[in-house]
């Protein structure tokens, strides 16, 4: 029953954190992330990242991205796919190159420095989605470009990671399995097309005829969780599956009913645990001795995504402020970078002394991203409102 008490504490603390954040004019997600830092090992040490916290947070990020898919306009995503591609490509190239060069400046071995760059190339759009939803700008050209770019970024980073691991570690097994991984992913995206076009409408129509409580919501959650599970199986992030599941269900007439119920379920239990779990990873042990390393990489991490996204959007014809908003939406590294970091640690590509500083760098980008995104969003949409 210990976890029940922990869950109560998280829900009370995140509710207060959200309230105080909004009262002082910053995104609610900042308060929830800071709650994780305060309750975790860097603060009071009351909540630990155990298996139940991990599982609840996994469901939380899946539901968050499912809601983002439900809220997205498919026609806008198609329209801004090309800008999203430019943003994703430059948003990977800049962090990889400058992450590697920064690592070299700190005399990090070549293969490890390159892997630092790959970690910085990751984007976790779940934090940005929360800010976009809070500011009601998901269905704008900038919001649609951020969502599209994050999906492309996710796919490309997985491919870069798969390709690089074999060379950086000298393991030929990954090279052998890469064509199979690529084939599985292609088949997965073909299935996504079928899901959006035919399967989801048929399933939701069938759900309406089932004599069971909340059948429509249950079937929509099965689609969401099932797509997330299969995405993970083929080497993609589970959030990609959840996002496209949301898009598929959004094309049906039960969209509003599903959104209303899943939003209540997600925000009342699972999504707060996800945001807290990110903060729980912070550990300030040896922080002082590695402060310059952390600051240098944090600045590189923020600027490379911001500038990469900016130039990607500018190439696609966006204005300066719109391009900066798109770049800001790509800054957060969140759980995607943490997953890549763990893979690097398991593959012995990351020395133990760099693990904690890299976790702090990832979490600092996650903390500042909502503030930067809100700043550039306000510059555009406050002006338009006037």
Short mmCIF file of C-alpha atoms in Angstrom, two decimals:
data_model
loop_
_atom_site.label_atom_id
_atom_site.label_comp_id
_atom_site.label_asym_id
_atom_site.label_seq_id
_atom_site.Cartn_x
_atom_site.Cartn_y
_atom_site.Cartn_z
CA UNK A 1 0.00 0.00 0.00
CA UNK A 2 3.05 2.29 0.16
CA UNK A 3 2.58 3.30 -3.49
CA UNK A 4 -1.00 4.47 -2.76
CA UNK A 5 0.40 6.96 -0.26
CA UNK A 6 3.09 8.02 -2.73
CA UNK A 7 0.46 8.54 -5.44
CA UNK A 8 -1.65 10.69 -3.09
CA UNK A 9 1.41 12.80 -2.27
CA UNK A 10 2.26 13.25 -5.98
CA UNK A 11 -1.30 14.26 -6.89
CA UNK A 12 -1.60 16.78 -4.02
CA UNK A 13 1.86 18.26 -4.69
CA UNK A 14 1.40 18.54 -8.48
CA UNK A 15 -2.01 20.18 -8.06
CA UNK A 16 -0.48 22.80 -5.74
CA UNK A 17 2.54 23.15 -8.04
CA UNK A 18 0.31 23.74 -11.08
CA UNK A 19 -1.79 26.28 -9.18
CA UNK A 20 1.22 28.28 -7.96
CA UNK A 21 2.88 28.18 -11.40
CA UNK A 22 -0.19 29.56 -13.12
CA UNK A 23 -0.62 32.22 -10.43
CA UNK A 24 2.87 33.60 -11.15
CA UNK A 25 2.42 33.35 -14.92
CA UNK A 26 4.57 30.35 -15.89
CA UNK A 27 3.42 27.07 -17.50
CA UNK A 28 1.88 24.59 -15.04
CA UNK A 29 4.26 21.88 -16.24
CA UNK A 30 7.20 23.78 -14.68
CA UNK A 31 5.57 23.48 -11.26
CA UNK A 32 5.02 19.74 -11.77
CA UNK A 33 8.62 19.16 -12.86
CA UNK A 34 9.92 21.10 -9.86
CA UNK A 35 7.67 19.02 -7.58
CA UNK A 36 9.58 15.98 -8.84
CA UNK A 37 12.91 17.64 -7.99
CA UNK A 38 11.69 18.61 -4.50
CA UNK A 39 10.18 15.19 -3.69
CA UNK A 40 13.06 13.21 -5.22
CA UNK A 41 16.67 12.47 -4.28
CA UNK A 42 17.78 16.06 -4.94
CA UNK A 43 15.29 17.37 -2.34
CA UNK A 44 13.25 15.68 0.38
CA UNK A 45 13.90 12.13 -0.91
CA UNK A 46 10.29 11.11 -0.20
CA UNK A 47 9.53 9.65 -3.64
CA UNK A 48 11.80 7.21 -5.47
CA UNK A 49 11.72 6.20 -9.17
CA UNK A 50 10.49 2.64 -8.53
CA UNK A 51 8.75 0.32 -10.99
CA UNK A 52 5.23 1.58 -10.25
CA UNK A 53 6.22 5.24 -10.65
CA UNK A 54 7.96 4.27 -13.92
CA UNK A 55 4.93 2.36 -15.24
CA UNK A 56 2.47 5.11 -14.29
CA UNK A 57 4.72 7.70 -15.94
CA UNK A 58 4.92 5.57 -19.11
CA UNK A 59 1.13 5.46 -19.29
CA UNK A 60 1.08 9.19 -18.54
CA UNK A 61 3.28 10.18 -21.49
CA UNK A 62 1.37 7.81 -23.78
CA UNK A 63 -1.97 9.38 -22.80
CA UNK A 64 -0.50 12.88 -23.17
CA UNK A 65 0.59 12.17 -26.74
CA UNK A 66 -2.71 10.40 -27.51
CA UNK A 67 -4.51 13.60 -26.44
CA UNK A 68 -2.14 15.63 -28.65
CA UNK A 69 -3.07 13.41 -31.60
CA UNK A 70 -6.78 13.77 -30.82
CA UNK A 71 -6.40 17.54 -30.71
CA UNK A 72 -4.34 17.78 -33.91
CA UNK A 73 -5.74 18.80 -37.27
CA UNK A 74 -4.64 16.13 -39.78
CA UNK A 75 -4.88 18.54 -42.72
CA UNK A 76 -2.55 20.99 -40.94
CA UNK A 77 -0.06 18.22 -40.13
CA UNK A 78 0.01 17.22 -43.81
CA UNK A 79 0.35 20.87 -44.88
CA UNK A 80 3.31 21.49 -42.58
CA UNK A 81 5.05 18.13 -43.00
CA UNK A 82 7.73 19.66 -45.26
CA UNK A 83 8.71 22.38 -42.73
CA UNK A 84 8.66 19.68 -40.05
CA UNK A 85 11.17 17.65 -42.10
CA UNK A 86 13.55 20.62 -42.43
CA UNK A 87 13.24 21.39 -38.71
CA UNK A 88 13.91 17.76 -37.73
CA UNK A 89 16.95 17.38 -40.03
CA UNK A 90 18.69 20.58 -38.89
CA UNK A 91 17.51 19.94 -35.30
CA UNK A 92 19.51 16.69 -35.39
CA UNK A 93 22.53 17.89 -37.39
CA UNK A 94 23.34 20.89 -35.16
CA UNK A 95 23.23 19.02 -31.80
CA UNK A 96 25.22 16.03 -33.12
CA UNK A 97 28.00 18.21 -34.57
CA UNK A 98 28.24 20.72 -31.71
CA UNK A 99 27.68 18.09 -29.03
CA UNK A 100 30.62 16.14 -30.46
CA UNK A 101 32.81 19.29 -30.67
CA UNK A 102 31.93 20.25 -27.07
CA UNK A 103 32.82 16.75 -25.93
CA UNK A 104 36.17 17.04 -27.75
CA UNK A 105 36.79 20.36 -25.98
CA UNK A 106 36.44 18.52 -22.65
CA UNK A 107 38.86 15.81 -23.91
CA UNK A 108 36.12 13.17 -24.04
CA UNK A 109 37.06 10.12 -26.20
CA UNK A 110 35.83 10.38 -29.82
CA UNK A 111 33.15 7.65 -29.70
CA UNK A 112 31.80 8.95 -26.38
CA UNK A 113 31.76 12.57 -27.64
CA UNK A 114 29.80 11.49 -30.74
CA UNK A 115 27.31 9.68 -28.51
CA UNK A 116 26.90 12.88 -26.46
CA UNK A 117 25.85 14.54 -29.72
CA UNK A 118 23.29 11.80 -30.41
CA UNK A 119 21.82 12.24 -26.92
CA UNK A 120 21.44 15.99 -27.58
CA UNK A 121 19.75 15.23 -30.94
CA UNK A 122 16.73 13.68 -29.20
CA UNK A 123 13.54 15.69 -28.73
CA UNK A 124 10.77 14.99 -26.24
CA UNK A 125 7.76 16.89 -27.50
CA UNK A 126 5.54 15.79 -24.60
CA UNK A 127 6.60 18.80 -22.51
CA UNK A 128 6.09 21.17 -25.45
CA UNK A 129 2.69 19.63 -26.17
CA UNK A 130 1.57 20.50 -22.64
CA UNK A 131 2.59 24.14 -23.18
CA UNK A 132 0.95 24.26 -26.65
CA UNK A 133 -2.26 22.85 -25.16
CA UNK A 134 -2.16 25.29 -22.24
CA UNK A 135 -1.73 28.26 -24.64
CA UNK A 136 -4.29 26.84 -27.09
CA UNK A 137 -1.90 26.88 -30.07
CA UNK A 138 -1.72 23.19 -30.99
CA UNK A 139 -3.58 23.79 -34.25
CA UNK A 140 -1.44 26.65 -35.54
CA UNK A 141 1.18 26.39 -38.26
CA UNK A 142 3.92 26.52 -35.61
CA UNK A 143 2.21 23.94 -33.36
CA UNK A 144 1.60 21.58 -36.29
CA UNK A 145 5.21 21.98 -37.45
CA UNK A 146 6.53 21.20 -33.95
CA UNK A 147 4.38 18.05 -33.77
CA UNK A 148 5.36 16.92 -37.27
CA UNK A 149 9.05 17.67 -36.69
CA UNK A 150 9.06 15.78 -33.39
CA UNK A 151 7.70 12.64 -35.07
CA UNK A 152 10.33 12.87 -37.85
CA UNK A 153 13.02 13.65 -35.25
CA UNK A 154 12.04 10.57 -33.24
CA UNK A 155 12.29 8.31 -36.28
CA UNK A 156 15.60 9.76 -37.50
CA UNK A 157 17.22 9.66 -34.04
CA UNK A 158 16.24 5.99 -33.70
CA UNK A 159 17.85 5.30 -37.10
CA UNK A 160 20.99 7.31 -36.23
CA UNK A 161 21.22 5.46 -32.90
CA UNK A 162 20.79 2.06 -34.58
CA UNK A 163 23.45 2.86 -37.20
CA UNK A 164 25.93 4.45 -34.80
CA UNK A 165 25.84 1.85 -32.02
CA UNK A 166 27.42 -0.81 -34.21
CA UNK A 167 30.26 1.51 -35.23
CA UNK A 168 30.83 3.17 -31.85
CA UNK A 169 30.85 -0.13 -29.93
CA UNK A 170 32.30 -2.33 -32.69
CA UNK A 171 29.26 -4.66 -32.43
CA UNK A 172 28.35 -6.07 -35.88
CA UNK A 173 25.07 -7.61 -34.62
CA UNK A 174 23.34 -4.24 -34.86
CA UNK A 175 24.50 -3.82 -38.47
CA UNK A 176 23.01 -7.19 -39.38
CA UNK A 177 19.63 -6.47 -37.81
CA UNK A 178 19.28 -2.89 -39.15
CA UNK A 179 17.59 -3.79 -42.49
CA UNK A 180 15.03 -5.89 -40.59
CA UNK A 181 14.35 -3.00 -38.17
CA UNK A 182 13.84 -0.61 -41.10
CA UNK A 183 11.45 -3.06 -42.81
CA UNK A 184 9.42 -3.46 -39.59
CA UNK A 185 9.16 0.31 -39.25
CA UNK A 186 8.01 0.74 -42.86
CA UNK A 187 5.31 -1.91 -42.30
CA UNK A 188 4.30 -0.09 -39.10
CA UNK A 189 3.74 3.19 -40.95
CA UNK A 190 1.74 1.41 -43.64
CA UNK A 191 -0.44 0.05 -40.83
CA UNK A 192 -0.83 3.59 -39.43
CA UNK A 193 -2.24 4.69 -42.81
CA UNK A 194 -4.72 1.78 -42.75
CA UNK A 195 -5.63 2.59 -39.13
CA UNK A 196 -6.41 6.24 -39.88
CA UNK A 197 -8.27 5.48 -43.10
CA UNK A 198 -10.35 2.40 -42.25
CA UNK A 199 -9.52 0.41 -39.09
CA UNK A 200 -10.14 3.08 -36.41
CA UNK A 201 -13.51 4.23 -37.87
CA UNK A 202 -14.66 0.59 -38.05
CA UNK A 203 -13.52 -0.18 -34.48
CA UNK A 204 -15.12 2.95 -33.02
CA UNK A 205 -18.36 2.26 -34.91
CA UNK A 206 -18.34 -1.27 -33.51
CA UNK A 207 -17.65 0.08 -29.98
CA UNK A 208 -20.80 2.21 -30.14
CA UNK A 209 -22.87 -0.96 -30.59
CA UNK A 210 -21.38 -2.82 -27.62
CA UNK A 211 -23.64 -3.05 -24.55
CA UNK A 212 -20.91 -2.32 -22.00
CA UNK A 213 -20.08 0.70 -19.87
CA UNK A 214 -17.58 3.08 -21.52
CA UNK A 215 -17.06 0.72 -24.48
CA UNK A 216 -16.07 3.61 -26.77
CA UNK A 217 -13.42 4.82 -24.28
CA UNK A 218 -12.09 1.28 -23.72
CA UNK A 219 -11.71 0.61 -27.45
CA UNK A 220 -9.97 3.97 -27.97
CA UNK A 221 -7.53 3.16 -25.14
CA UNK A 222 -6.89 -0.30 -26.64
CA UNK A 223 -5.99 1.40 -29.94
CA UNK A 224 -3.74 3.89 -28.11
CA UNK A 225 -1.93 1.36 -25.90
CA UNK A 226 -1.76 -1.25 -28.67
CA UNK A 227 -0.15 1.17 -31.13
CA UNK A 228 2.31 2.29 -28.44
CA UNK A 229 3.24 -1.31 -27.65
CA UNK A 230 3.83 -2.23 -31.30
CA UNK A 231 5.83 0.99 -31.91
CA UNK A 232 8.13 -0.04 -29.07
CA UNK A 233 8.45 -3.55 -30.53
CA UNK A 234 9.68 -2.22 -33.90
CA UNK A 235 12.24 0.09 -32.28
CA UNK A 236 10.29 3.36 -32.31
CA UNK A 237 9.24 5.47 -29.34
CA UNK A 238 5.90 4.45 -27.84
CA UNK A 239 4.78 8.09 -28.03
CA UNK A 240 4.78 7.90 -31.85
CA UNK A 241 2.23 5.09 -31.68
CA UNK A 242 0.11 7.00 -29.17
CA UNK A 243 0.22 10.19 -31.27
CA UNK A 244 -0.93 8.45 -34.46
CA UNK A 245 -3.57 6.50 -32.52
CA UNK A 246 -4.95 9.87 -31.40
CA UNK A 247 -4.96 11.14 -34.98
CA UNK A 248 -6.80 7.98 -36.10
CA UNK A 249 -9.52 8.32 -33.42
CA UNK A 250 -9.79 12.08 -34.13
CA UNK A 251 -11.15 11.21 -37.60
CA UNK A 252 -14.22 9.55 -36.05
CA UNK A 253 -17.44 11.12 -34.74
CA UNK A 254 -16.67 10.08 -31.13
CA UNK A 255 -13.58 12.30 -31.00
CA UNK A 256 -14.97 14.76 -28.41
CA UNK A 257 -16.32 12.03 -26.12
CA UNK A 258 -12.99 10.20 -26.17
CA UNK A 259 -10.97 13.39 -25.62
CA UNK A 260 -13.10 14.49 -22.66
CA UNK A 261 -12.86 11.13 -20.88
CA UNK A 262 -9.20 10.37 -21.62
CA UNK A 263 -8.21 13.91 -20.57
CA UNK A 264 -9.96 13.39 -17.22
CA UNK A 265 -8.28 10.01 -16.74
CA UNK A 266 -4.81 11.21 -17.80
CA UNK A 267 -4.65 14.50 -15.91
CA UNK A 268 -6.20 13.14 -12.74
CA UNK A 269 -3.71 10.28 -12.28
CA UNK A 270 -1.09 9.35 -14.86
CA UNK A 271 0.19 12.56 -16.49
CA UNK A 272 1.17 14.24 -13.17
CA UNK A 273 3.22 11.14 -12.30
CA UNK A 274 5.03 11.42 -15.65
CA UNK A 275 6.10 15.02 -15.02
CA UNK A 276 7.17 14.22 -11.46
CA UNK A 277 9.17 11.19 -12.65
CA UNK A 278 11.32 13.46 -14.85
CA UNK A 279 12.22 15.61 -11.84
CA UNK A 280 12.99 12.53 -9.71
CA UNK A 281 16.07 11.79 -11.86
CA UNK A 282 17.88 14.94 -10.67
CA UNK A 283 20.85 14.27 -8.42
CA UNK A 284 23.13 17.10 -7.30
CA UNK A 285 25.95 14.82 -6.10
CA UNK A 286 29.33 16.16 -7.35
CA UNK A 287 27.41 19.05 -8.95
CA UNK A 288 30.03 21.64 -7.97
CA UNK A 289 33.02 19.87 -9.53
CA UNK A 290 31.16 19.32 -12.82
CA UNK A 291 29.38 22.68 -12.97
CA UNK A 292 31.29 24.03 -15.98
CA UNK A 293 30.72 20.80 -17.95
CA UNK A 294 26.98 20.95 -17.14
CA UNK A 295 26.64 24.64 -18.02
CA UNK A 296 28.56 24.29 -21.30
CA UNK A 297 26.53 21.32 -22.50
CA UNK A 298 23.23 22.85 -21.33
CA UNK A 299 23.90 26.01 -23.37
CA UNK A 300 24.91 23.90 -26.39
CA UNK A 301 21.82 21.71 -25.97
CA UNK A 302 19.45 24.70 -25.85
CA UNK A 303 21.07 26.74 -28.64
CA UNK A 304 21.56 23.89 -31.13
CA UNK A 305 17.88 22.88 -31.06
CA UNK A 306 16.70 26.49 -31.05
CA UNK A 307 18.97 27.50 -33.95
CA UNK A 308 18.47 24.23 -35.86
CA UNK A 309 14.69 24.57 -35.58
CA UNK A 310 14.92 28.26 -36.46
CA UNK A 311 16.86 27.69 -39.69
CA UNK A 312 14.70 24.68 -40.60
CA UNK A 313 11.55 26.79 -40.31
CA UNK A 314 13.16 29.77 -42.10
CA UNK A 315 14.10 27.53 -45.06
CA UNK A 316 10.41 26.56 -45.21
CA UNK A 317 9.40 30.25 -45.38
CA UNK A 318 8.36 30.97 -41.77
CA UNK A 319 8.81 34.43 -40.23
CA UNK A 320 11.55 35.08 -37.68
CA UNK A 321 9.32 34.85 -34.61
CA UNK A 322 7.47 31.78 -35.94
CA UNK A 323 10.82 30.09 -36.62
CA UNK A 324 12.01 30.84 -33.08
CA UNK A 325 8.78 29.42 -31.64
CA UNK A 326 9.29 26.22 -33.63
CA UNK A 327 12.92 25.98 -32.49
CA UNK A 328 11.86 26.55 -28.88
CA UNK A 329 9.33 23.72 -29.18
CA UNK A 330 12.14 21.28 -30.02
CA UNK A 331 14.44 22.11 -27.07
CA UNK A 332 13.06 19.69 -24.45
CA UNK A 333 14.96 16.36 -24.33
CA UNK A 334 12.90 14.65 -21.61
CA UNK A 335 12.40 10.91 -21.59
CA UNK A 336 13.73 10.33 -25.15
CA UNK A 337 17.22 11.56 -24.26
CA UNK A 338 17.13 9.67 -20.94
CA UNK A 339 16.32 6.45 -22.83
CA UNK A 340 19.25 7.02 -25.25
CA UNK A 341 21.52 7.81 -22.28
CA UNK A 342 20.54 4.52 -20.64
CA UNK A 343 21.25 2.64 -23.90
CA UNK A 344 24.68 4.29 -23.98
CA UNK A 345 25.36 3.29 -20.40
CA UNK A 346 24.31 -0.34 -21.08
CA UNK A 347 26.56 -0.38 -24.19
CA UNK A 348 29.44 1.02 -22.06
CA UNK A 349 29.63 4.17 -24.24
CA UNK A 350 29.12 6.51 -21.25
CA UNK A 351 31.66 6.69 -18.41
CA UNK A 352 30.08 6.59 -14.94
CA UNK A 353 31.36 10.10 -14.11
CA UNK A 354 29.38 11.62 -17.00
CA UNK A 355 26.07 9.88 -16.32
CA UNK A 356 24.71 12.19 -13.58
CA UNK A 357 25.83 15.42 -15.32
CA UNK A 358 24.11 14.30 -18.52
CA UNK A 359 20.90 13.55 -16.60
CA UNK A 360 21.03 17.07 -15.13
CA UNK A 361 21.67 18.58 -18.60
CA UNK A 362 18.66 16.71 -20.03
CA UNK A 363 16.46 17.84 -17.15
CA UNK A 364 17.64 21.47 -17.35
CA UNK A 365 16.64 21.60 -21.03
CA UNK A 366 13.30 20.08 -20.07
CA UNK A 367 12.77 22.70 -17.36
CA UNK A 368 13.68 25.76 -19.45
CA UNK A 369 11.98 24.62 -22.66
CA UNK A 370 8.42 25.58 -21.57
CA UNK A 371 9.61 29.05 -20.53
CA UNK A 372 11.35 29.71 -23.86
CA UNK A 373 8.43 28.29 -25.85
CA UNK A 374 5.92 30.40 -23.95
CA UNK A 375 8.03 33.53 -24.50
CA UNK A 376 8.13 33.16 -28.29
CA UNK A 377 4.50 32.01 -28.49
CA UNK A 378 3.37 35.12 -26.61
CA UNK A 379 5.41 37.32 -28.96
CA UNK A 380 3.42 35.98 -31.93
CA UNK A 381 -0.08 35.42 -30.60
CA UNK A 382 -0.32 38.42 -28.27
CA UNK A 383 0.50 40.64 -31.24
CA UNK A 384 -2.08 38.84 -33.42
CA UNK A 385 -4.72 39.15 -30.71
CA UNK A 386 -4.22 42.92 -30.66
#
